[in-house]
PDB file of C-alpha atoms and ligand atoms in Angstrom:
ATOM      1  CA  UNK A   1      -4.265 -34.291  12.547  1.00 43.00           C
ATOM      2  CA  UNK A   2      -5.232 -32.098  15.622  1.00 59.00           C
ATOM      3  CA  UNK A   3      -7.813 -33.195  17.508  1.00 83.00           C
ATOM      4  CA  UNK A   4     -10.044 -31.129  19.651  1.00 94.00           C
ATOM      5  CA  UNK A   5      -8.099 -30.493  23.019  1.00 97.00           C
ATOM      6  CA  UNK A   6      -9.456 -33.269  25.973  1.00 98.00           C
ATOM      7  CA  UNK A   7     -10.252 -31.701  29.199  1.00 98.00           C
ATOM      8  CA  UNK A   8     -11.268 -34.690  32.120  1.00 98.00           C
ATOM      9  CA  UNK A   9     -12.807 -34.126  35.350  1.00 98.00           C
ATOM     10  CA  UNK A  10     -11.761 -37.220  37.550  1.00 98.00           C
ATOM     11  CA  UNK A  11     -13.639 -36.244  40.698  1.00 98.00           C
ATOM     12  CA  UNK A  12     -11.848 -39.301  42.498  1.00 98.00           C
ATOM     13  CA  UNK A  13     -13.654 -40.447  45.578  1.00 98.00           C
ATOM     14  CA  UNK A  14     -15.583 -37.450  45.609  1.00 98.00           C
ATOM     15  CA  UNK A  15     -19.488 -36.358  45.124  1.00 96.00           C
ATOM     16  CA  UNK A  16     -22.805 -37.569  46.348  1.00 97.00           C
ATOM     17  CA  UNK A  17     -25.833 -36.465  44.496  1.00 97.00           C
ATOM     18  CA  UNK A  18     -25.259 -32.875  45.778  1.00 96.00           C
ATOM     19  CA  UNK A  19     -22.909 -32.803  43.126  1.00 96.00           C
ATOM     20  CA  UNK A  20     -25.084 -33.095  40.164  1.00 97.00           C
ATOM     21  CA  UNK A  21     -25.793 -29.527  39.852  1.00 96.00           C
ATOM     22  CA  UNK A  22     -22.077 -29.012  39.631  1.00 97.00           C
ATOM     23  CA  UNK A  23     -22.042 -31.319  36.500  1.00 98.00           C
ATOM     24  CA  UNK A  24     -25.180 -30.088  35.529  1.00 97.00           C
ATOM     25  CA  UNK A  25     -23.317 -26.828  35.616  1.00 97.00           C
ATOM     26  CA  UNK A  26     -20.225 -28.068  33.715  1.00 98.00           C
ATOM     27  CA  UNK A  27     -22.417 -29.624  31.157  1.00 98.00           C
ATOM     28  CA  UNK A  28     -24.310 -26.869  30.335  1.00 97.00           C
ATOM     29  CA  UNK A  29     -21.643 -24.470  29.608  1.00 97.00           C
ATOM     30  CA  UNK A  30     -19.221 -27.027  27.837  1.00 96.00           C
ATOM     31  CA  UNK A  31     -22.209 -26.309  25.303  1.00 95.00           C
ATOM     32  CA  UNK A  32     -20.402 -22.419  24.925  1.00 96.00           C
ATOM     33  CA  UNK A  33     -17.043 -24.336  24.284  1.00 96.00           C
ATOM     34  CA  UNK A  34     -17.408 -26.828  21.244  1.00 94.00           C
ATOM     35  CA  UNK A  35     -13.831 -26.627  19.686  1.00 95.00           C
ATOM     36  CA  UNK A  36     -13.142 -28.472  23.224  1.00 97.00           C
ATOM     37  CA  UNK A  37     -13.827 -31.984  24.310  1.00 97.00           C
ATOM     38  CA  UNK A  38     -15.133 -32.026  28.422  1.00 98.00           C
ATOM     39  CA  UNK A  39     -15.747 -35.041  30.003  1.00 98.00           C
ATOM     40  CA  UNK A  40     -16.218 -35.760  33.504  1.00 98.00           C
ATOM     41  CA  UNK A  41     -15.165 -38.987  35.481  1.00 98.00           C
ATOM     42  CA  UNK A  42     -17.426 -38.832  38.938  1.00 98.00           C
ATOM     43  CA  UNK A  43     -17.266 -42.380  41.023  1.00 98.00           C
ATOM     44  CA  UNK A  44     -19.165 -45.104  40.359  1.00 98.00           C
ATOM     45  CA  UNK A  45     -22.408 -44.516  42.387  1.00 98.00           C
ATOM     46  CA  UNK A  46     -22.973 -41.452  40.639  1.00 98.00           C
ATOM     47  CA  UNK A  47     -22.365 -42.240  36.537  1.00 98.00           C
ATOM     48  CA  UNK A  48     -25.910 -43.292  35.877  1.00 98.00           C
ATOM     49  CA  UNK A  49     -27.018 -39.921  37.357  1.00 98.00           C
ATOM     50  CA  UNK A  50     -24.438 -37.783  35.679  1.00 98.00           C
ATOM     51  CA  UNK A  51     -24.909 -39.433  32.123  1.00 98.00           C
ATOM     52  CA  UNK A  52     -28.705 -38.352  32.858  1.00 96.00           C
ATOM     53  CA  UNK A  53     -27.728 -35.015  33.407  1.00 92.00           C
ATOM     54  CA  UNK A  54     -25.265 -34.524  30.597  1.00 95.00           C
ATOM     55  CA  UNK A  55     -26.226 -33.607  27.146  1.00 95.00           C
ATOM     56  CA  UNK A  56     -22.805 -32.340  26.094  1.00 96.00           C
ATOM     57  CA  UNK A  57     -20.333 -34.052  28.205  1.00 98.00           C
ATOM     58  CA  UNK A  58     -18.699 -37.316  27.585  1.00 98.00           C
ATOM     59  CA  UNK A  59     -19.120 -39.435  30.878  1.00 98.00           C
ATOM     60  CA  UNK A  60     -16.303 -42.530  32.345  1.00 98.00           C
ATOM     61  CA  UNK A  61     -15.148 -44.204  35.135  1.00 98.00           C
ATOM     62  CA  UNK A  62     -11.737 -44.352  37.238  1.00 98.00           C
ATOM     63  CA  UNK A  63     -11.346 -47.794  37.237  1.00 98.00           C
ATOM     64  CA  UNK A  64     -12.742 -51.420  35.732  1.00 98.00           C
ATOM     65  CA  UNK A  65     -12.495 -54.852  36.388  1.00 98.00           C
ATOM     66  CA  UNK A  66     -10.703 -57.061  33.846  1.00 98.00           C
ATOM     67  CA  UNK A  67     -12.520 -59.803  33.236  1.00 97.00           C
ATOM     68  CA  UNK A  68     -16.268 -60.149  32.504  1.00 93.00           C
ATOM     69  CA  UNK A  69     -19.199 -60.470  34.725  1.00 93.00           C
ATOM     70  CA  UNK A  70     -19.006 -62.683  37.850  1.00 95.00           C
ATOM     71  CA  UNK A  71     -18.130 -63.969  41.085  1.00 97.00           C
ATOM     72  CA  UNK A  72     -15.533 -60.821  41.780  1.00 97.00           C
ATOM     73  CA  UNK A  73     -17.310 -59.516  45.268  1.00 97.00           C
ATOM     74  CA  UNK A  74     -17.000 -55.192  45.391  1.00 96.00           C
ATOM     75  CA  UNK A  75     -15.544 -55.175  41.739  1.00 97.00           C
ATOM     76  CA  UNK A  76     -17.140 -53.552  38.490  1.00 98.00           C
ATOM     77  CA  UNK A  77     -16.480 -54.509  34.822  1.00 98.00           C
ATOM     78  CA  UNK A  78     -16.775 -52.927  31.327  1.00 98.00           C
ATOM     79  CA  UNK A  79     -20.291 -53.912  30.267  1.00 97.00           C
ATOM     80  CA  UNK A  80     -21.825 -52.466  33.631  1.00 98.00           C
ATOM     81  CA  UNK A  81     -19.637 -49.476  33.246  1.00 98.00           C
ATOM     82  CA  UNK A  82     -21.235 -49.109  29.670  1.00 97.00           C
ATOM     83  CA  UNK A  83     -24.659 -50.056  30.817  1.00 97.00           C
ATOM     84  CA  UNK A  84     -24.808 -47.153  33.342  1.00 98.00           C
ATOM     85  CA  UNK A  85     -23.837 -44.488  30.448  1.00 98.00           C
ATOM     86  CA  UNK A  86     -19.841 -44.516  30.624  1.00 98.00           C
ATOM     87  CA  UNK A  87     -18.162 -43.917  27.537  1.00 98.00           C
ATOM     88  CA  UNK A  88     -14.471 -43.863  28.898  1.00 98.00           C
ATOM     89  CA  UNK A  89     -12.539 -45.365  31.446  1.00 98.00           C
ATOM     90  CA  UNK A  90      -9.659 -43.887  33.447  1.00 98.00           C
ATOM     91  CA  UNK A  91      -7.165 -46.843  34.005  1.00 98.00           C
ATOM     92  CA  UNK A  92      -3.330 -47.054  35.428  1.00 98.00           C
ATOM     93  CA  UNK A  93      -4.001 -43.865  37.632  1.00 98.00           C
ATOM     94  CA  UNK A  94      -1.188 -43.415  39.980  1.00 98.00           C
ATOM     95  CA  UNK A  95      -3.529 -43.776  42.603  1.00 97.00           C
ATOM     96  CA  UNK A  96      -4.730 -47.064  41.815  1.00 98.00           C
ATOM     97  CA  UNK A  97      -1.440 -48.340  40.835  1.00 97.00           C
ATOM     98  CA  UNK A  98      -0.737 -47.140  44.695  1.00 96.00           C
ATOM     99  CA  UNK A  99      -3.570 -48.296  46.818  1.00 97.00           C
ATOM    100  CA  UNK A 100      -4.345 -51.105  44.961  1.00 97.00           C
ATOM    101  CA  UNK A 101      -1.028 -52.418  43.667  1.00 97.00           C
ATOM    102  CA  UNK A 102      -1.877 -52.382  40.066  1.00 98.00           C
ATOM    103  CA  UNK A 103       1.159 -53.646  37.789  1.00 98.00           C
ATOM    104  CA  UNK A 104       1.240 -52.952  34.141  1.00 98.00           C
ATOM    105  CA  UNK A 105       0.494 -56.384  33.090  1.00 97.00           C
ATOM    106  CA  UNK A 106      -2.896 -55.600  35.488  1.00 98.00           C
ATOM    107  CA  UNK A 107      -3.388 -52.490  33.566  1.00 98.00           C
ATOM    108  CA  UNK A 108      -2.886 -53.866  30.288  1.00 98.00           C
ATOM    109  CA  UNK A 109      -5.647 -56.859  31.191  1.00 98.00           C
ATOM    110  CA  UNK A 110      -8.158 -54.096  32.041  1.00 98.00           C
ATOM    111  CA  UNK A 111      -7.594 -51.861  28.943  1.00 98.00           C
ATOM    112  CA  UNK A 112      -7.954 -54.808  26.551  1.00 97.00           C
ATOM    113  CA  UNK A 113     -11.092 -55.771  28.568  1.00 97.00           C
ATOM    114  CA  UNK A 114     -11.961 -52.049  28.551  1.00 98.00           C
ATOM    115  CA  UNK A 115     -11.697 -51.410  24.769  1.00 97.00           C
ATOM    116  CA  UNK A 116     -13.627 -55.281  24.267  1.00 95.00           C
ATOM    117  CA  UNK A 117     -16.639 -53.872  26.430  1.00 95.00           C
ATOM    118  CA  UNK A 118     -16.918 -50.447  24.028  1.00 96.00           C
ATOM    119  CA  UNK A 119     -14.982 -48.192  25.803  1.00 98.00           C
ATOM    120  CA  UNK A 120     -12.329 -45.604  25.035  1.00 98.00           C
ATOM    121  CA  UNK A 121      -9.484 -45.605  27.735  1.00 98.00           C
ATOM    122  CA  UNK A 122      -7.137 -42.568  29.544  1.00 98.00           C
ATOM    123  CA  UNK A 123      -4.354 -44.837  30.458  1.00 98.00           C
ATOM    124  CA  UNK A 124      -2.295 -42.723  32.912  1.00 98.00           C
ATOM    125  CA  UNK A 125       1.845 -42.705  33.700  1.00 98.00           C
ATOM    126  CA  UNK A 126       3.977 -40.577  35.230  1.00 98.00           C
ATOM    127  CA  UNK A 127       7.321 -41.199  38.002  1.00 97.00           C
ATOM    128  CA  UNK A 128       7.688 -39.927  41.280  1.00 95.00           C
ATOM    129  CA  UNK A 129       9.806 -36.886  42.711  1.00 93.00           C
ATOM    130  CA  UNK A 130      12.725 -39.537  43.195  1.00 93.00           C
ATOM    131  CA  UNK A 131      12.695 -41.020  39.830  1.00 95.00           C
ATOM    132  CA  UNK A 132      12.346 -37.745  38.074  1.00 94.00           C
ATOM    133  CA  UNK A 133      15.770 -36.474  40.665  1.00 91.00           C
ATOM    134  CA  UNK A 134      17.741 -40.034  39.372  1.00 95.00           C
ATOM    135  CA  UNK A 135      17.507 -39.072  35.965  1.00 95.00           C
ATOM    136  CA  UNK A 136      15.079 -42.286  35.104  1.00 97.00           C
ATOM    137  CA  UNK A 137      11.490 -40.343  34.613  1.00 97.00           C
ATOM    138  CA  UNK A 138      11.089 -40.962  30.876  1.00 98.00           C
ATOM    139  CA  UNK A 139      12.700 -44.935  30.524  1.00 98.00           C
ATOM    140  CA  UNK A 140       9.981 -45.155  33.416  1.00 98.00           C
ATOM    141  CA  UNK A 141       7.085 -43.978  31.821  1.00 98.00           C
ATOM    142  CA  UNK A 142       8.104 -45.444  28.684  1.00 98.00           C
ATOM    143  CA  UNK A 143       8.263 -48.899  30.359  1.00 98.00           C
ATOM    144  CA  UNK A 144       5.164 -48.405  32.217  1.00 98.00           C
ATOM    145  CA  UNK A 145       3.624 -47.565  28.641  1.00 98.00           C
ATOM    146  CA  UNK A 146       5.317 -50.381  26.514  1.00 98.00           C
ATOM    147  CA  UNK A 147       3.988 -52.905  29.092  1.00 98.00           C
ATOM    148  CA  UNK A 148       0.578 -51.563  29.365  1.00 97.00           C
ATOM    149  CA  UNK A 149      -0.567 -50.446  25.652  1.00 97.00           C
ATOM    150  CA  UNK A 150      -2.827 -52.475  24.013  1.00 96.00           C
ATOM    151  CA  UNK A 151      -2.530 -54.248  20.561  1.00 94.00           C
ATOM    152  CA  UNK A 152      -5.010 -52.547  18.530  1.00 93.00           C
ATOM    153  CA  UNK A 153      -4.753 -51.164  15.094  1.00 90.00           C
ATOM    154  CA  UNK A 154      -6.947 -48.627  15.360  1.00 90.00           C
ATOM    155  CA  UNK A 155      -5.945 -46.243  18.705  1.00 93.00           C
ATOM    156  CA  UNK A 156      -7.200 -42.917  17.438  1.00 88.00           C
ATOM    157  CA  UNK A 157     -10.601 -42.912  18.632  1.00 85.00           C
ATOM    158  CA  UNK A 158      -9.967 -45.227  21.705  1.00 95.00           C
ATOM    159  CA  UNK A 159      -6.918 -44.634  23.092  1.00 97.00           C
ATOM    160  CA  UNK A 160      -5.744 -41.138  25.075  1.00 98.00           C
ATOM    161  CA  UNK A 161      -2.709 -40.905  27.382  1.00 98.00           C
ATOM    162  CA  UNK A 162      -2.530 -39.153  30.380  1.00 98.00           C
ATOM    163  CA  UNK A 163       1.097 -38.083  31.632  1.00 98.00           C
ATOM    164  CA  UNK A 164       0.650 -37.418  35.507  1.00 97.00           C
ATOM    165  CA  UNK A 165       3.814 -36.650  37.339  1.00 97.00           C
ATOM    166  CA  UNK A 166       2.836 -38.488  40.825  1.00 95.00           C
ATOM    167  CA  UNK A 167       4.536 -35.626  42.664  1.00 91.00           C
ATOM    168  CA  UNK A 168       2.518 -33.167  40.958  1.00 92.00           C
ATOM    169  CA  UNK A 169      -0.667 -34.779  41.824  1.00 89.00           C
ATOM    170  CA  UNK A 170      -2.682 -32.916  44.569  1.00 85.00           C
ATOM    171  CA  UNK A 171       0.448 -31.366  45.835  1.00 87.00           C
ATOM    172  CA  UNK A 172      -0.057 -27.558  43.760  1.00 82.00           C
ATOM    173  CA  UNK A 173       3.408 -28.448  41.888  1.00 81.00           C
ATOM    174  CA  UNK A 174       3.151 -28.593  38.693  1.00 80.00           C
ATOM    175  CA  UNK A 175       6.162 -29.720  36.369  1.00 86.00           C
ATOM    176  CA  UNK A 176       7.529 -27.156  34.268  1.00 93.00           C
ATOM    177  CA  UNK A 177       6.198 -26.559  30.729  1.00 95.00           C
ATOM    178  CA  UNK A 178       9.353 -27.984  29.140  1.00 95.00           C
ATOM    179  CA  UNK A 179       9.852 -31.007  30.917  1.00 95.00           C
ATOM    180  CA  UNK A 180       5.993 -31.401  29.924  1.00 97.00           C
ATOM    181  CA  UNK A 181       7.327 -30.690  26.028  1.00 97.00           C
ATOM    182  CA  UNK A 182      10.116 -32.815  26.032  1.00 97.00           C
ATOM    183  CA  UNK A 183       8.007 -36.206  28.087  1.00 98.00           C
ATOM    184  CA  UNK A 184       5.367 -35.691  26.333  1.00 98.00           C
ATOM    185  CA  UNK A 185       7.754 -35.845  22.855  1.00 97.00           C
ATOM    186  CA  UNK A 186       9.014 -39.073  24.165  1.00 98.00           C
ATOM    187  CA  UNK A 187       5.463 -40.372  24.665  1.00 98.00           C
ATOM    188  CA  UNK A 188       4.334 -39.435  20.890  1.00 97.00           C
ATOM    189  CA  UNK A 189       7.559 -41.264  19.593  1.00 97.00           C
ATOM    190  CA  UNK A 190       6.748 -44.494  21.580  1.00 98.00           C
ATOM    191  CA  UNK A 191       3.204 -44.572  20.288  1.00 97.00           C
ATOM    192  CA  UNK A 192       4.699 -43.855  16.562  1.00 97.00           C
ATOM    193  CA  UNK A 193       6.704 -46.654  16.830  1.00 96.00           C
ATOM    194  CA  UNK A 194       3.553 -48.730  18.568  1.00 96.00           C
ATOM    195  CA  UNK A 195       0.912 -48.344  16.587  1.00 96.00           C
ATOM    196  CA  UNK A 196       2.551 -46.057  13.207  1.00 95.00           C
ATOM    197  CA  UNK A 197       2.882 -42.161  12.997  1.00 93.00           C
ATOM    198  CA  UNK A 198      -0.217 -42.212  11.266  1.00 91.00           C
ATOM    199  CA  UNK A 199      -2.758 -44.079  13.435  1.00 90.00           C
ATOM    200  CA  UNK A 200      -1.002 -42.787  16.385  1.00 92.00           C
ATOM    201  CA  UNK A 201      -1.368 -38.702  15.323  1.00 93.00           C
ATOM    202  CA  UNK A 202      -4.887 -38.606  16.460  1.00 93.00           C
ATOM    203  CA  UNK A 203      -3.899 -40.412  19.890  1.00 97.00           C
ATOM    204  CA  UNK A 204      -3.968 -36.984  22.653  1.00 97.00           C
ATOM    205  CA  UNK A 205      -1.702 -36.632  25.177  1.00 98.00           C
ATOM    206  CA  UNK A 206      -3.009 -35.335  28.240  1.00 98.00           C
ATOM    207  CA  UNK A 207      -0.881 -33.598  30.956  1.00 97.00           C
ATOM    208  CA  UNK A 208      -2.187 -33.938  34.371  1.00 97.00           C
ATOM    209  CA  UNK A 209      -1.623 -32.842  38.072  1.00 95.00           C
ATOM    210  CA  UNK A 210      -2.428 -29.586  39.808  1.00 94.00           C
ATOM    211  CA  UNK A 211      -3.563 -28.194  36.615  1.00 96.00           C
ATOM    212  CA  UNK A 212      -5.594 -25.046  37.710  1.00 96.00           C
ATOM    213  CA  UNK A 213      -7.634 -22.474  35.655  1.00 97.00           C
ATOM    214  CA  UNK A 214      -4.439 -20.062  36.904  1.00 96.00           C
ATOM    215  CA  UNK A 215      -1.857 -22.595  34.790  1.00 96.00           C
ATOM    216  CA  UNK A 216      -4.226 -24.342  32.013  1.00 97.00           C
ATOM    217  CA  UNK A 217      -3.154 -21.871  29.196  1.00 96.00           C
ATOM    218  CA  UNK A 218       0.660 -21.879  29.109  1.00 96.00           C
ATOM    219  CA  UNK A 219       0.366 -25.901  29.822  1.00 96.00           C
ATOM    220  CA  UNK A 220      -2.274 -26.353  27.289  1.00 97.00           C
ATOM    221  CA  UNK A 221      -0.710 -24.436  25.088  1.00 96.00           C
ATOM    222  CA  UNK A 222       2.296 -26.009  25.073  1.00 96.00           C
ATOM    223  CA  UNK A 223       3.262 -28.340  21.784  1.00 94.00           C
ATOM    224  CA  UNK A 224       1.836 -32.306  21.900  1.00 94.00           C
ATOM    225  CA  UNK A 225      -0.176 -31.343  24.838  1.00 97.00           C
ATOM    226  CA  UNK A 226      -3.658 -32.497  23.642  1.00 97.00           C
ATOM    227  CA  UNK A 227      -5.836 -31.692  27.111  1.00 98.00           C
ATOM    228  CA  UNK A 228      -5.607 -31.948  30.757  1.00 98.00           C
ATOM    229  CA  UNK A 229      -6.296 -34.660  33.305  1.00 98.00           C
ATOM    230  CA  UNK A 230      -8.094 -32.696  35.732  1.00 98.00           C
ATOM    231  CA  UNK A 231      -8.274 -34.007  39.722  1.00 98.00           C
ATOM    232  CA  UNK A 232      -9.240 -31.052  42.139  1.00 97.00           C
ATOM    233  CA  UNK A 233     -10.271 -28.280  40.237  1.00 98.00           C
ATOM    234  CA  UNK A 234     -12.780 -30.374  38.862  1.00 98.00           C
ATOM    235  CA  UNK A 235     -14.991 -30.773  41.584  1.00 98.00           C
ATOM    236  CA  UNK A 236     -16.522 -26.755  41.148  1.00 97.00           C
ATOM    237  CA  UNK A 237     -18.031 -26.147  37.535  1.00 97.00           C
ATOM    238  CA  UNK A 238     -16.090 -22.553  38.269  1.00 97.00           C
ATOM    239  CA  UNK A 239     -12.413 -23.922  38.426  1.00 98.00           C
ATOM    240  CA  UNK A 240     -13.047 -26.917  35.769  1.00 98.00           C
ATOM    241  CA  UNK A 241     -14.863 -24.145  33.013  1.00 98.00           C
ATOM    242  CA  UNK A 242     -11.826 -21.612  34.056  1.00 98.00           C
ATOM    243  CA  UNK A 243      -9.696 -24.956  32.140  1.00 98.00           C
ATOM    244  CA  UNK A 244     -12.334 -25.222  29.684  1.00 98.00           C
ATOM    245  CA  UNK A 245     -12.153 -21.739  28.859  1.00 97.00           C
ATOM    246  CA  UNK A 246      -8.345 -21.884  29.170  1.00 97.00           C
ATOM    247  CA  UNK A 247      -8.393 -24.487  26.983  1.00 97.00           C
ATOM    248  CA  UNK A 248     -11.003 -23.073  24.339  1.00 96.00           C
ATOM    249  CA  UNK A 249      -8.395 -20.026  23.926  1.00 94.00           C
ATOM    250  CA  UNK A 250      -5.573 -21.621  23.688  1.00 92.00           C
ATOM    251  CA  UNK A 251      -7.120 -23.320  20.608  1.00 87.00           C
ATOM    252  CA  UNK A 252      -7.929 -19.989  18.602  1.00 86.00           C
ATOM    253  CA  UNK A 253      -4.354 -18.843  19.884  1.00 81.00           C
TER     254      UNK A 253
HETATM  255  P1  LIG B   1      -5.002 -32.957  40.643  1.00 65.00           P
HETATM  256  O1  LIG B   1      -5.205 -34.498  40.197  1.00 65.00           O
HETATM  257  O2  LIG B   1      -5.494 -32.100  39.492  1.00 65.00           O
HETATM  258  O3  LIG B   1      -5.822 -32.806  41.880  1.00 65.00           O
HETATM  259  O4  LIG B   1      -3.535 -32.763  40.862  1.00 65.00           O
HETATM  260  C1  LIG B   1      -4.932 -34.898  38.884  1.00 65.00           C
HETATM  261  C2  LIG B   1      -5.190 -36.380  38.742  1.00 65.00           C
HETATM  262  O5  LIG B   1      -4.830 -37.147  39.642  1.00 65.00           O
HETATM  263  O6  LIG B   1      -5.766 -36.812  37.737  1.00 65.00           O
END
């Protein structure tokens, strides 16, 4: 079954409420674009205003506590994310997994808590420059997978991946289209075996890092790539709609 391709905005640790009229923008024209699925992930302070804003747009977080509400000082769980107007969380982003020290098992306790609270997840992989160089990038991202994915039986509608080279991230490398193809083949045979071709057929695959109105067609194009994970050029409604557009034409391709 092909799903409509998934374009995210994670803004990061980036936006105040100057920002809304960039979403505001985004929003709007993601209206013009319907055989595409935008979403936008701004930071926590500014989801309740976004989701206000957004009549088109799907609205998540980057990140979300795994257990329930309580004594957890700074920290933000699934049922507040909801609350605010989240629909989606981004969990297992590189970046977390860096600067926080998130393990899989970690990851895995926050999806299942994510998925409990209502939410549907982007759970992110992807090896760095010198794990791609020994040869290991897919057993990595497989094992980072196989110990994160959650036991559900239904993963269509909840569950996206998001491959993310780390050395691609920020950095204006991307990874070439067919090392894209052939990890992001390995990824749809691990959730096959997971979850059943069936279920799992509806489950998108999103590539992510440096992806840039300039490179969103071939990538997007490119076979079991369901969307793009979208860091930097998401934070002007020009760049991230130059990927929507990209996106929306690749489709009628
Ligand atoms: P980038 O970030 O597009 O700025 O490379 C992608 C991501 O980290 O999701």
């Amino acid at each position: 079954m092909a799903e409509r391709p998934y374009i995210v905005g994670n803004w990061k640790m980036n936006g105040t409420r100057a920002m809304l009229s960039e979403a505001r923008a985004i929003d709007r024209a993601a209206q013009r674009y319907m055989k595409v699925e935008v979403a936008l992930a701004p930071p926590y302070t500014l989801i309740h205003a976004v989701h206000r804003e957004a009549e088109q747009i799907g609205i998540g977080a980057q990140d979300c506590h795994p257990g329930e509400e309580g004594a957890h000082t700074g920290d933000i769980c699934a049922t507040m994310l909801s609350d605010a107007g989240a629909k989606f969380v981004i969990l297992g982003h590189s970046e977390r997994r860096q600067d926080h020290g998130e393990s899989n098992e970690l990851i895995n306790a926050k999806i299942e808590s994510a998925l409990e609270g209502g939410l549907r997840v982007i759970l992110c992989c992807g090896e760095t420059l010198d794990t791609r160089d020994a040869g290991e990038a897919e057993s990595f991202v497989l094992g980072q997978l196989k110990a994160s994915l959650p036991s559900i039986e239904d993963p269509a509608e909840r569950l996206t991946i998001a491959y993310e080279p780390i050395w691609a991230i920020g950095t204006g490398r991307t990874a070439t289209v067919d090392d894209v193809v052939a990890m992001h083949a390995s990824i749809r045979r691990l959730l096959d075996e997971t979850y059943g071709a069936e279920t799992s057929a509806a489950v998108r695959i999103l590539y992510g890092g440096s992806v840039k109105p300039e490179n969103a067609r071939e990538i997007l194009s490119a076979p079991e790539v369901g969307g793009a994970l979208v860091g930097g050029a998401s934070l002007s409604a020009e760049s991230f709609l130059g990927i929507v557009v990209a996106a929306s034409e690749a489709e009628d391709a």
